[in-house]
PDB file of C-alpha atoms in Angstrom:
ATOM      1  CA  MET F   1    -155.982  19.305   8.206  1.00  0.00           C
ATOM      2  CA  GLU F   2    -158.390  18.035   5.558  1.00  0.00           C
ATOM      3  CA  ILE F   3    -160.779  15.320   6.802  1.00  0.00           C
ATOM      4  CA  ARG F   4    -162.678  13.231   4.259  1.00  0.00           C
ATOM      5  CA  VAL F   5    -165.300  10.558   4.950  1.00  0.00           C
ATOM      6  CA  LEU F   6    -165.394   7.823   2.301  1.00  0.00           C
ATOM      7  CA  GLN F   7    -167.388   4.635   1.958  1.00  0.00           C
ATOM      8  CA  LEU F   8    -166.749   0.936   1.427  1.00  0.00           C
ATOM      9  CA  ILE F   9    -164.009  -0.877  -0.497  1.00  0.00           C
ATOM     10  CA  GLU F  10    -164.064   1.743  -3.235  1.00  0.00           C
ATOM     11  CA  GLY F  11    -163.520   4.405  -0.582  1.00  0.00           C
ATOM     12  CA  ALA F  12    -160.584   2.450   0.826  1.00  0.00           C
ATOM     13  CA  LYS F  13    -159.013   2.369  -2.639  1.00  0.00           C
ATOM     14  CA  ARG F  14    -159.321   6.183  -2.823  1.00  0.00           C
ATOM     15  CA  ALA F  15    -158.066   6.848   0.709  1.00  0.00           C
ATOM     16  CA  GLU F  16    -155.031   9.089   1.095  1.00  0.00           C
ATOM     17  CA  GLY F  17    -153.048  10.447   4.014  1.00  0.00           C
ATOM     18  CA  LEU F  18    -153.560   9.077   7.502  1.00  0.00           C
ATOM     19  CA  THR F  19    -156.405   6.625   6.933  1.00  0.00           C
ATOM     20  CA  VAL F  20    -158.771   5.184   9.532  1.00  0.00           C
ATOM     21  CA  ILE F  21    -160.496   1.974   8.436  1.00  0.00           C
ATOM     22  CA  ILE F  22    -163.727   1.770  10.448  1.00  0.00           C
ATOM     23  CA  ASP F  23    -165.677  -1.417  11.146  1.00  0.00           C
ATOM     24  CA  VAL F  24    -167.798  -1.143  14.292  1.00  0.00           C
ATOM     25  CA  PHE F  25    -169.913  -4.309  13.792  1.00  0.00           C
ATOM     26  CA  ARG F  26    -167.537  -6.034  14.415  1.00  0.00           C
ATOM     27  CA  ALA F  27    -164.010  -6.471  13.044  1.00  0.00           C
ATOM     28  CA  PHE F  28    -162.150  -3.624  14.687  1.00  0.00           C
ATOM     29  CA  THR F  29    -164.150  -3.744  17.876  1.00  0.00           C
ATOM     30  CA  THR F  30    -163.253  -7.416  18.217  1.00  0.00           C
ATOM     31  CA  ALA F  31    -159.610  -6.683  17.371  1.00  0.00           C
ATOM     32  CA  CYS F  32    -159.408  -4.203  20.254  1.00  0.00           C
ATOM     33  CA  TYR F  33    -160.789  -6.735  22.715  1.00  0.00           C
ATOM     34  CA  VAL F  34    -158.341  -9.352  21.420  1.00  0.00           C
ATOM     35  CA  PHE F  35    -155.420  -6.972  21.969  1.00  0.00           C
ATOM     36  CA  ASN F  36    -156.768  -6.148  25.415  1.00  0.00           C
ATOM     37  CA  ASN F  37    -156.619  -9.888  26.123  1.00  0.00           C
ATOM     38  CA  GLY F  38    -152.896  -9.994  25.398  1.00  0.00           C
ATOM     39  CA  VAL F  39    -152.463 -10.934  21.734  1.00  0.00           C
ATOM     40  CA  LYS F  40    -148.989 -10.251  20.320  1.00  0.00           C
ATOM     41  CA  LYS F  41    -150.135  -9.239  16.839  1.00  0.00           C
ATOM     42  CA  ILE F  42    -153.053  -9.590  14.438  1.00  0.00           C
ATOM     43  CA  ILE F  43    -152.381 -10.325  10.770  1.00  0.00           C
ATOM     44  CA  PRO F  44    -155.362  -9.014   8.753  1.00  0.00           C
ATOM     45  CA  VAL F  45    -155.887 -10.737   5.400  1.00  0.00           C
ATOM     46  CA  GLY F  46    -158.491 -10.412   2.705  1.00  0.00           C
ATOM     47  CA  ARG F  47    -158.674 -13.993   1.438  1.00  0.00           C
ATOM     48  CA  LEU F  48    -159.537 -17.243   3.176  1.00  0.00           C
ATOM     49  CA  ASP F  49    -156.879 -19.152   1.278  1.00  0.00           C
ATOM     50  CA  THR F  50    -154.251 -16.720   2.585  1.00  0.00           C
ATOM     51  CA  ALA F  51    -155.376 -17.428   6.143  1.00  0.00           C
ATOM     52  CA  HIS F  52    -155.278 -21.200   5.590  1.00  0.00           C
ATOM     53  CA  SER F  53    -151.849 -20.982   3.937  1.00  0.00           C
ATOM     54  CA  LEU F  54    -150.427 -19.075   6.903  1.00  0.00           C
ATOM     55  CA  LYS F  55    -151.872 -21.680   9.276  1.00  0.00           C
ATOM     56  CA  GLU F  56    -150.268 -24.495   7.269  1.00  0.00           C
ATOM     57  CA  LYS F  57    -146.876 -22.802   7.613  1.00  0.00           C
ATOM     58  CA  ASP F  58    -147.307 -22.095  11.341  1.00  0.00           C
ATOM     59  CA  ASN F  59    -149.758 -24.287  13.212  1.00  0.00           C
ATOM     60  CA  LYS F  60    -149.485 -22.055  16.304  1.00  0.00           C
ATOM     61  CA  LEU F  61    -151.363 -19.253  14.549  1.00  0.00           C
ATOM     62  CA  ILE F  62    -154.953 -18.669  15.644  1.00  0.00           C
ATOM     63  CA  LEU F  63    -157.498 -18.245  12.848  1.00  0.00           C
ATOM     64  CA  MET F  64    -160.296 -15.766  13.489  1.00  0.00           C
ATOM     65  CA  GLY F  65    -162.921 -14.459  11.103  1.00  0.00           C
ATOM     66  CA  GLU F  66    -166.251 -14.601   9.362  1.00  0.00           C
ATOM     67  CA  ARG F  67    -168.077 -14.658   6.083  1.00  0.00           C
ATOM     68  CA  SER F  68    -171.652 -13.359   6.018  1.00  0.00           C
ATOM     69  CA  GLY F  69    -171.205 -12.787   9.750  1.00  0.00           C
ATOM     70  CA  LYS F  70    -170.750 -16.477  10.568  1.00  0.00           C
ATOM     71  CA  THR F  71    -167.603 -18.223  11.803  1.00  0.00           C
ATOM     72  CA  VAL F  72    -165.548 -19.641   8.942  1.00  0.00           C
ATOM     73  CA  SER F  73    -165.442 -23.435   8.913  1.00  0.00           C
ATOM     74  CA  GLY F  74    -162.200 -24.692  10.413  1.00  0.00           C
ATOM     75  CA  PHE F  75    -161.395 -21.387  12.145  1.00  0.00           C
ATOM     76  CA  ASP F  76    -160.718 -21.165  15.870  1.00  0.00           C
ATOM     77  CA  TYR F  77    -163.006 -18.176  16.453  1.00  0.00           C
ATOM     78  CA  GLY F  78    -165.503 -16.048  14.612  1.00  0.00           C
ATOM     79  CA  ASN F  79    -165.774 -12.268  14.741  1.00  0.00           C
ATOM     80  CA  SER F  80    -167.737 -11.890  17.971  1.00  0.00           C
ATOM     81  CA  PRO F  81    -166.256  -9.813  20.816  1.00  0.00           C
ATOM     82  CA  ALA F  82    -168.612 -11.471  23.280  1.00  0.00           C
ATOM     83  CA  LEU F  83    -167.390 -14.944  22.387  1.00  0.00           C
ATOM     84  CA  ILE F  84    -163.703 -14.082  22.906  1.00  0.00           C
ATOM     85  CA  LYS F  85    -164.002 -11.726  25.872  1.00  0.00           C
ATOM     86  CA  ASP F  86    -162.716 -14.348  28.340  1.00  0.00           C
ATOM     87  CA  VAL F  87    -160.074 -15.881  26.050  1.00  0.00           C
ATOM     88  CA  ASP F  88    -156.442 -15.364  27.048  1.00  0.00           C
ATOM     89  CA  PHE F  89    -154.479 -14.503  23.902  1.00  0.00           C
ATOM     90  CA  THR F  90    -151.257 -13.638  25.719  1.00  0.00           C
ATOM     91  CA  GLY F  91    -148.268 -14.016  23.413  1.00  0.00           C
ATOM     92  CA  LYS F  92    -150.361 -15.409  20.553  1.00  0.00           C
ATOM     93  CA  ASP F  93    -150.537 -14.319  16.911  1.00  0.00           C
ATOM     94  CA  VAL F  94    -153.940 -14.152  15.228  1.00  0.00           C
ATOM     95  CA  VAL F  95    -154.817 -14.204  11.531  1.00  0.00           C
ATOM     96  CA  HIS F  96    -158.018 -12.202  11.067  1.00  0.00           C
ATOM     97  CA  THR F  97    -160.200 -12.088   7.961  1.00  0.00           C
ATOM     98  CA  THR F  98    -163.630 -10.492   7.664  1.00  0.00           C
ATOM     99  CA  SER F  99    -166.100  -9.464   4.993  1.00  0.00           C
ATOM    100  CA  ALA F 100    -165.532  -5.733   5.467  1.00  0.00           C
ATOM    101  CA  GLY F 101    -162.902  -4.432   7.889  1.00  0.00           C
ATOM    102  CA  THR F 102    -159.856  -6.404   6.811  1.00  0.00           C
ATOM    103  CA  GLN F 103    -160.827  -5.837   3.168  1.00  0.00           C
ATOM    104  CA  GLY F 104    -160.454  -2.114   3.814  1.00  0.00           C
ATOM    105  CA  ILE F 105    -156.904  -2.548   5.054  1.00  0.00           C
ATOM    106  CA  VAL F 106    -155.732  -4.576   2.074  1.00  0.00           C
ATOM    107  CA  ASN F 107    -157.338  -2.128  -0.376  1.00  0.00           C
ATOM    108  CA  ALA F 108    -156.037   1.126   1.149  1.00  0.00           C
ATOM    109  CA  GLU F 109    -152.872   1.001  -0.940  1.00  0.00           C
ATOM    110  CA  ASN F 110    -152.596   4.780  -1.377  1.00  0.00           C
ATOM    111  CA  ALA F 111    -152.747   5.621   2.323  1.00  0.00           C
ATOM    112  CA  SER F 112    -149.583   6.980   3.924  1.00  0.00           C
ATOM    113  CA  GLU F 113    -150.529   5.359   7.243  1.00  0.00           C
ATOM    114  CA  ILE F 114    -153.414   3.136   8.325  1.00  0.00           C
ATOM    115  CA  ILE F 115    -155.048   2.679  11.717  1.00  0.00           C
ATOM    116  CA  THR F 116    -158.339   1.005  12.577  1.00  0.00           C
ATOM    117  CA  GLY F 117    -161.352   2.619  14.205  1.00  0.00           C
ATOM    118  CA  SER F 118    -164.435   1.759  16.215  1.00  0.00           C
ATOM    119  CA  PHE F 119    -166.366   3.290  19.099  1.00  0.00           C
ATOM    120  CA  VAL F 120    -164.366   1.410  21.735  1.00  0.00           C
ATOM    121  CA  ASN F 121    -161.222   3.428  20.972  1.00  0.00           C
ATOM    122  CA  ALA F 122    -162.669   6.417  19.085  1.00  0.00           C
ATOM    123  CA  SER F 123    -161.303   9.076  21.433  1.00  0.00           C
ATOM    124  CA  THR F 124    -157.812   7.561  21.234  1.00  0.00           C
ATOM    125  CA  VAL F 125    -158.046   7.513  17.431  1.00  0.00           C
ATOM    126  CA  ALA F 126    -158.890  11.232  17.498  1.00  0.00           C
ATOM    127  CA  LYS F 127    -156.050  11.908  19.954  1.00  0.00           C
ATOM    128  CA  TYR F 128    -153.602  10.013  17.739  1.00  0.00           C
ATOM    129  CA  ILE F 129    -154.633  12.031  14.689  1.00  0.00           C
ATOM    130  CA  LEU F 130    -154.311  15.315  16.568  1.00  0.00           C
ATOM    131  CA  GLN F 131    -150.832  14.340  17.782  1.00  0.00           C
ATOM    132  CA  LYS F 132    -149.689  13.322  14.295  1.00  0.00           C
ATOM    133  CA  LYS F 133    -151.094  16.501  12.672  1.00  0.00           C
ATOM    134  CA  PRO F 134    -151.339  15.090   9.139  1.00  0.00           C
ATOM    135  CA  SER F 135    -152.346  17.371   6.282  1.00  0.00           C
ATOM    136  CA  ARG F 136    -154.963  14.848   5.142  1.00  0.00           C
ATOM    137  CA  VAL F 137    -157.113  12.346   7.037  1.00  0.00           C
ATOM    138  CA  THR F 138    -159.440   9.814   5.421  1.00  0.00           C
ATOM    139  CA  LEU F 139    -162.113   8.082   7.494  1.00  0.00           C
ATOM    140  CA  VAL F 140    -163.338   4.998   5.609  1.00  0.00           C
ATOM    141  CA  CYS F 141    -166.691   3.472   6.610  1.00  0.00           C
ATOM    142  CA  MET F 142    -166.454  -0.173   5.553  1.00  0.00           C
ATOM    143  CA  GLY F 143    -170.161  -0.997   5.845  1.00  0.00           C
ATOM    144  CA  ASN F 144    -171.666  -4.413   5.165  1.00  0.00           C
ATOM    145  CA  ALA F 145    -169.265  -6.678   3.268  1.00  0.00           C
ATOM    146  CA  GLY F 146    -167.547  -3.544   2.020  1.00  0.00           C
ATOM    147  CA  VAL F 147    -170.245  -2.909  -0.575  1.00  0.00           C
ATOM    148  CA  GLU F 148    -173.270  -1.567   1.338  1.00  0.00           C
ATOM    149  CA  ALA F 149    -173.262   1.444   3.673  1.00  0.00           C
ATOM    150  CA  ALA F 150    -173.830   0.734   7.374  1.00  0.00           C
ATOM    151  CA  ASP F 151    -175.171   3.235   9.879  1.00  0.00           C
ATOM    152  CA  GLU F 152    -172.750   2.287  12.650  1.00  0.00           C
ATOM    153  CA  ASP F 153    -169.647   3.014  10.589  1.00  0.00           C
ATOM    154  CA  ILE F 154    -170.971   6.355   9.314  1.00  0.00           C
ATOM    155  CA  LEU F 155    -171.858   7.397  12.850  1.00  0.00           C
ATOM    156  CA  CYS F 156    -168.442   6.314  14.117  1.00  0.00           C
ATOM    157  CA  ALA F 157    -166.624   8.255  11.394  1.00  0.00           C
ATOM    158  CA  LEU F 158    -168.550  11.444  12.149  1.00  0.00           C
ATOM    159  CA  TYR F 159    -168.143  10.897  15.903  1.00  0.00           C
ATOM    160  CA  ILE F 160    -164.353  10.687  15.431  1.00  0.00           C
ATOM    161  CA  LYS F 161    -164.493  13.781  13.232  1.00  0.00           C
ATOM    162  CA  TYR F 162    -166.455  15.586  15.973  1.00  0.00           C
ATOM    163  CA  LEU F 163    -163.791  14.651  18.541  1.00  0.00           C
ATOM    164  CA  ILE F 164    -161.124  16.099  16.247  1.00  0.00           C
ATOM    165  CA  ILE F 165    -163.154  19.244  15.510  1.00  0.00           C
ATOM    166  CA  ASN F 166    -163.693  19.770  19.223  1.00  0.00           C
ATOM    167  CA  GLN F 167    -159.917  20.122  19.650  1.00  0.00           C
ATOM    168  CA  SER F 168    -159.040  21.755  16.338  1.00  0.00           C
ATOM    169  CA  SER F 169    -160.154  25.164  15.121  1.00  0.00           C
ATOM    170  CA  ASP F 170    -159.404  24.509  11.443  1.00  0.00           C
ATOM    171  CA  ASN F 171    -162.118  21.886  10.884  1.00  0.00           C
ATOM    172  CA  ALA F 172    -165.892  21.861  10.696  1.00  0.00           C
ATOM    173  CA  PHE F 173    -168.694  19.615   9.529  1.00  0.00           C
ATOM    174  CA  ASN F 174    -169.584  20.141   5.880  1.00  0.00           C
ATOM    175  CA  LYS F 175    -172.691  19.666   3.754  1.00  0.00           C
ATOM    176  CA  GLU F 176    -171.639  16.125   2.837  1.00  0.00           C
ATOM    177  CA  ASP F 177    -171.456  15.161   6.525  1.00  0.00           C
ATOM    178  CA  ILE F 178    -174.922  16.558   7.197  1.00  0.00           C
ATOM    179  CA  ASP F 179    -176.349  14.855   4.104  1.00  0.00           C
ATOM    180  CA  LEU F 180    -174.880  11.527   5.273  1.00  0.00           C
ATOM    181  CA  LEU F 181    -176.686  11.853   8.593  1.00  0.00           C
ATOM    182  CA  LYS F 182    -179.930  12.974   6.984  1.00  0.00           C
ATOM    183  CA  GLY F 183    -179.901   9.946   4.711  1.00  0.00           C
ATOM    184  CA  LEU F 184    -179.169   7.654   7.629  1.00  0.00           C
ATOM    185  CA  ILE F 185    -181.987   9.059   9.755  1.00  0.00           C
ATOM    186  CA  LYS F 186    -184.481   8.980   6.893  1.00  0.00           C
ATOM    187  CA  GLY F 187    -183.767   5.268   6.443  1.00  0.00           C
ATOM    188  CA  GLN F 188    -186.632   2.843   6.692  1.00  0.00           C
ATOM    189  CA  GLU F 189    -185.217   1.165   9.816  1.00  0.00           C
ATOM    190  CA  VAL F 190    -185.378   4.275  12.004  1.00  0.00           C
ATOM    191  CA  SER F 191    -188.747   5.003  13.621  1.00  0.00           C
ATOM    192  CA  SER F 192    -190.790   8.034  12.600  1.00  0.00           C
ATOM    193  CA  VAL F 193    -190.588   9.321  16.180  1.00  0.00           C
ATOM    194  CA  LEU F 194    -186.783   9.278  16.090  1.00  0.00           C
ATOM    195  CA  GLN F 195    -186.757  10.826  12.627  1.00  0.00           C
ATOM    196  CA  GLU F 196    -188.888  13.722  13.824  1.00  0.00           C
ATOM    197  CA  LYS F 197    -186.697  14.167  16.879  1.00  0.00           C
ATOM    198  CA  LEU F 198    -183.437  14.377  14.929  1.00  0.00           C
ATOM    199  CA  LEU F 199    -184.138  15.750  11.465  1.00  0.00           C
ATOM    200  CA  LYS F 200    -185.104  19.255  12.561  1.00  0.00           C
ATOM    201  CA  PRO F 201    -181.801  19.941  14.367  1.00  0.00           C
ATOM    202  CA  LEU F 202    -179.899  18.492  11.398  1.00  0.00           C
ATOM    203  CA  ILE F 203    -181.706  20.752   8.947  1.00  0.00           C
ATOM    204  CA  GLU F 204    -180.553  23.621  11.129  1.00  0.00           C
ATOM    205  CA  GLY F 205    -176.974  22.291  10.948  1.00  0.00           C
ATOM    206  CA  ASP F 206    -176.881  20.854  14.483  1.00  0.00           C
ATOM    207  CA  VAL F 207    -174.806  17.699  13.880  1.00  0.00           C
ATOM    208  CA  LEU F 208    -173.948  17.245  17.544  1.00  0.00           C
ATOM    209  CA  SER F 209    -177.554  16.437  18.438  1.00  0.00           C
ATOM    210  CA  VAL F 210    -177.146  13.162  16.531  1.00  0.00           C
ATOM    211  CA  LEU F 211    -173.627  12.315  17.729  1.00  0.00           C
ATOM    212  CA  LYS F 212    -174.488  11.938  21.416  1.00  0.00           C
ATOM    213  CA  LYS F 213    -173.727   8.471  22.760  1.00  0.00           C
ATOM    214  CA  ASP F 214    -177.293   7.688  23.822  1.00  0.00           C
ATOM    215  CA  VAL F 215    -178.711   8.870  20.487  1.00  0.00           C
ATOM    216  CA  ILE F 216    -176.234   6.746  18.546  1.00  0.00           C
ATOM    217  CA  GLY F 217    -177.249   3.751  20.632  1.00  0.00           C
ATOM    218  CA  GLU F 218    -180.939   4.416  19.997  1.00  0.00           C
ATOM    219  CA  ILE F 219    -180.426   4.760  16.245  1.00  0.00           C
ATOM    220  CA  LEU F 220    -178.416   1.550  16.009  1.00  0.00           C
ATOM    221  CA  ARG F 221    -180.694  -0.473  18.281  1.00  0.00           C
ATOM    222  CA  GLN F 222    -183.589   0.280  15.938  1.00  0.00           C
ATOM    223  CA  GLY F 223    -181.530  -0.119  12.788  1.00  0.00           C
ATOM    224  CA  SER F 224    -178.415  -2.055  11.889  1.00  0.00           C
ATOM    225  CA  GLY F 225    -177.919  -3.408  15.420  1.00  0.00           C
ATOM    226  CA  GLU F 226    -181.263  -5.158  15.470  1.00  0.00           C
ATOM    227  CA  ARG F 227    -179.731  -8.329  14.040  1.00  0.00           C
ATOM    228  CA  PHE F 228    -177.887  -8.973  17.299  1.00  0.00           C
ATOM    229  CA  PHE F 229    -181.220  -9.578  19.007  1.00  0.00           C
ATOM    230  CA  ASN F 230    -182.454 -12.199  16.544  1.00  0.00           C
ATOM    231  CA  PRO F 231    -182.730 -15.516  18.435  1.00  0.00           C
ATOM    232  CA  ALA F 232    -181.525 -17.390  15.346  1.00  0.00           C
ATOM    233  CA  ASN F 233    -178.197 -15.512  15.379  1.00  0.00           C
ATOM    234  CA  GLN F 234    -177.156 -15.946  18.995  1.00  0.00           C
ATOM    235  CA  SER F 235    -174.570 -18.684  18.428  1.00  0.00           C
ATOM    236  CA  TRP F 236    -172.428 -16.440  16.209  1.00  0.00           C
ATOM    237  CA  SER F 237    -173.782 -12.919  16.731  1.00  0.00           C
ATOM    238  CA  PRO F 238    -175.031 -12.651  20.334  1.00  0.00           C
ATOM    239  CA  ALA F 239    -176.826  -9.672  21.836  1.00  0.00           C
ATOM    240  CA  ASP F 240    -173.777  -8.919  23.995  1.00  0.00           C
ATOM    241  CA  ASP F 241    -171.898  -8.034  20.808  1.00  0.00           C
ATOM    242  CA  PHE F 242    -174.138  -4.995  20.357  1.00  0.00           C
ATOM    243  CA  TYR F 243    -173.407  -3.680  23.840  1.00  0.00           C
ATOM    244  CA  MET F 244    -169.686  -4.433  23.637  1.00  0.00           C
ATOM    245  CA  CYS F 245    -169.426  -2.614  20.306  1.00  0.00           C
ATOM    246  CA  LEU F 246    -171.036   0.451  21.881  1.00  0.00           C
ATOM    247  CA  GLN F 247    -168.715   0.732  24.871  1.00  0.00           C
ATOM    248  CA  PHE F 248    -167.426   4.182  23.968  1.00  0.00           C
ATOM    249  CA  ASN F 249    -163.763   5.064  24.482  1.00  0.00           C
ATOM    250  CA  ILE F 250    -162.768   2.235  26.790  1.00  0.00           C
ATOM    251  CA  PHE F 251    -159.370   1.492  25.218  1.00  0.00           C
ATOM    252  CA  ASP F 252    -156.390   3.853  25.315  1.00  0.00           C
ATOM    253  CA  PHE F 253    -154.639   2.460  22.243  1.00  0.00           C
ATOM    254  CA  VAL F 254    -154.900   2.498  18.471  1.00  0.00           C
ATOM    255  CA  LEU F 255    -154.176  -0.405  16.144  1.00  0.00           C
ATOM    256  CA  ARG F 256    -151.673   0.646  13.503  1.00  0.00           C
ATOM    257  CA  VAL F 257    -150.890  -1.265  10.333  1.00  0.00           C
ATOM    258  CA  GLU F 258    -147.229  -2.232   9.927  1.00  0.00           C
ATOM    259  CA  ASP F 259    -145.405  -4.134   7.191  1.00  0.00           C
ATOM    260  CA  TYR F 260    -145.005  -7.858   7.857  1.00  0.00           C
ATOM    261  CA  THR F 261    -143.596 -10.422   5.388  1.00  0.00           C
ATOM    262  CA  ASP F 262    -144.485 -11.621   1.881  1.00  0.00           C
ATOM    263  CA  GLY F 263    -146.548  -8.512   1.168  1.00  0.00           C
ATOM    264  CA  LEU F 264    -148.666  -8.941   4.290  1.00  0.00           C
ATOM    265  CA  VAL F 265    -149.217  -6.501   7.151  1.00  0.00           C
ATOM    266  CA  TYR F 266    -149.954  -6.793  10.838  1.00  0.00           C
ATOM    267  CA  LEU F 267    -151.748  -4.707  13.446  1.00  0.00           C
ATOM    268  CA  ASP F 268    -149.605  -3.263  16.210  1.00  0.00           C
ATOM    269  CA  LYS F 269    -150.976  -1.891  19.465  1.00  0.00           C
ATOM    270  CA  VAL F 270    -149.908   1.724  20.010  1.00  0.00           C
ATOM    271  CA  LYS F 271    -150.774   2.983  23.463  1.00  0.00           C
ATOM    272  CA  LEU F 272    -151.317   6.707  24.007  1.00  0.00           C
TER     273      LEU F 272
END
């Protein structure tokens, strides 16, 4: 099994084999919570006009999504797991469009199969991959708006890869994986104390020291997750989003992309 880690929309375009589109903050974390609250299916789309067109054809559809993190005008919900955690979606269909995650799905045209990934179902994603035994796996980190790398998605990809490696003797972390983590930890947003704590083990090839749950949380709280604690963002990106996105392995299902109609796809809940 070959496992590649690629980045952003360009990475999605290059993805082959069983492909995992990763968006931790927040698209595919939110999607898992929505499915846990009973939704029938989620239709991921890349364009706002596609979402509006679908709504015009079927007024029962729920529109969910964001641009620049904020709820799209006229949509029913944004992209916050905290703001939908108590919503009953039983039997409903949702159209979901985001700046990064759903863009990855629509651009992964060369993938043989697509599932989504985030920390909340990471262990089930790894289990699904191990059961399927594909010859090639691509983990795509969608980042910020699909054009800028994001720490949370890189960490999630390598965490999933670790879970696979832990159960598979024919895989190992490579130099590219270690370089990704080194670059992340050397970033300006991570404190010098944390850098010192983590860089030495990485130089020695100890990837697992960085992929512990508490360490991941510490890195993200200082870095890309800091925005959730900005008082100005609480109406659309509350602090609870950070904690809900870092609830490791709480869902026993993956979200698999299936063909829908008119060239569209939908997410189907596959329980393991």
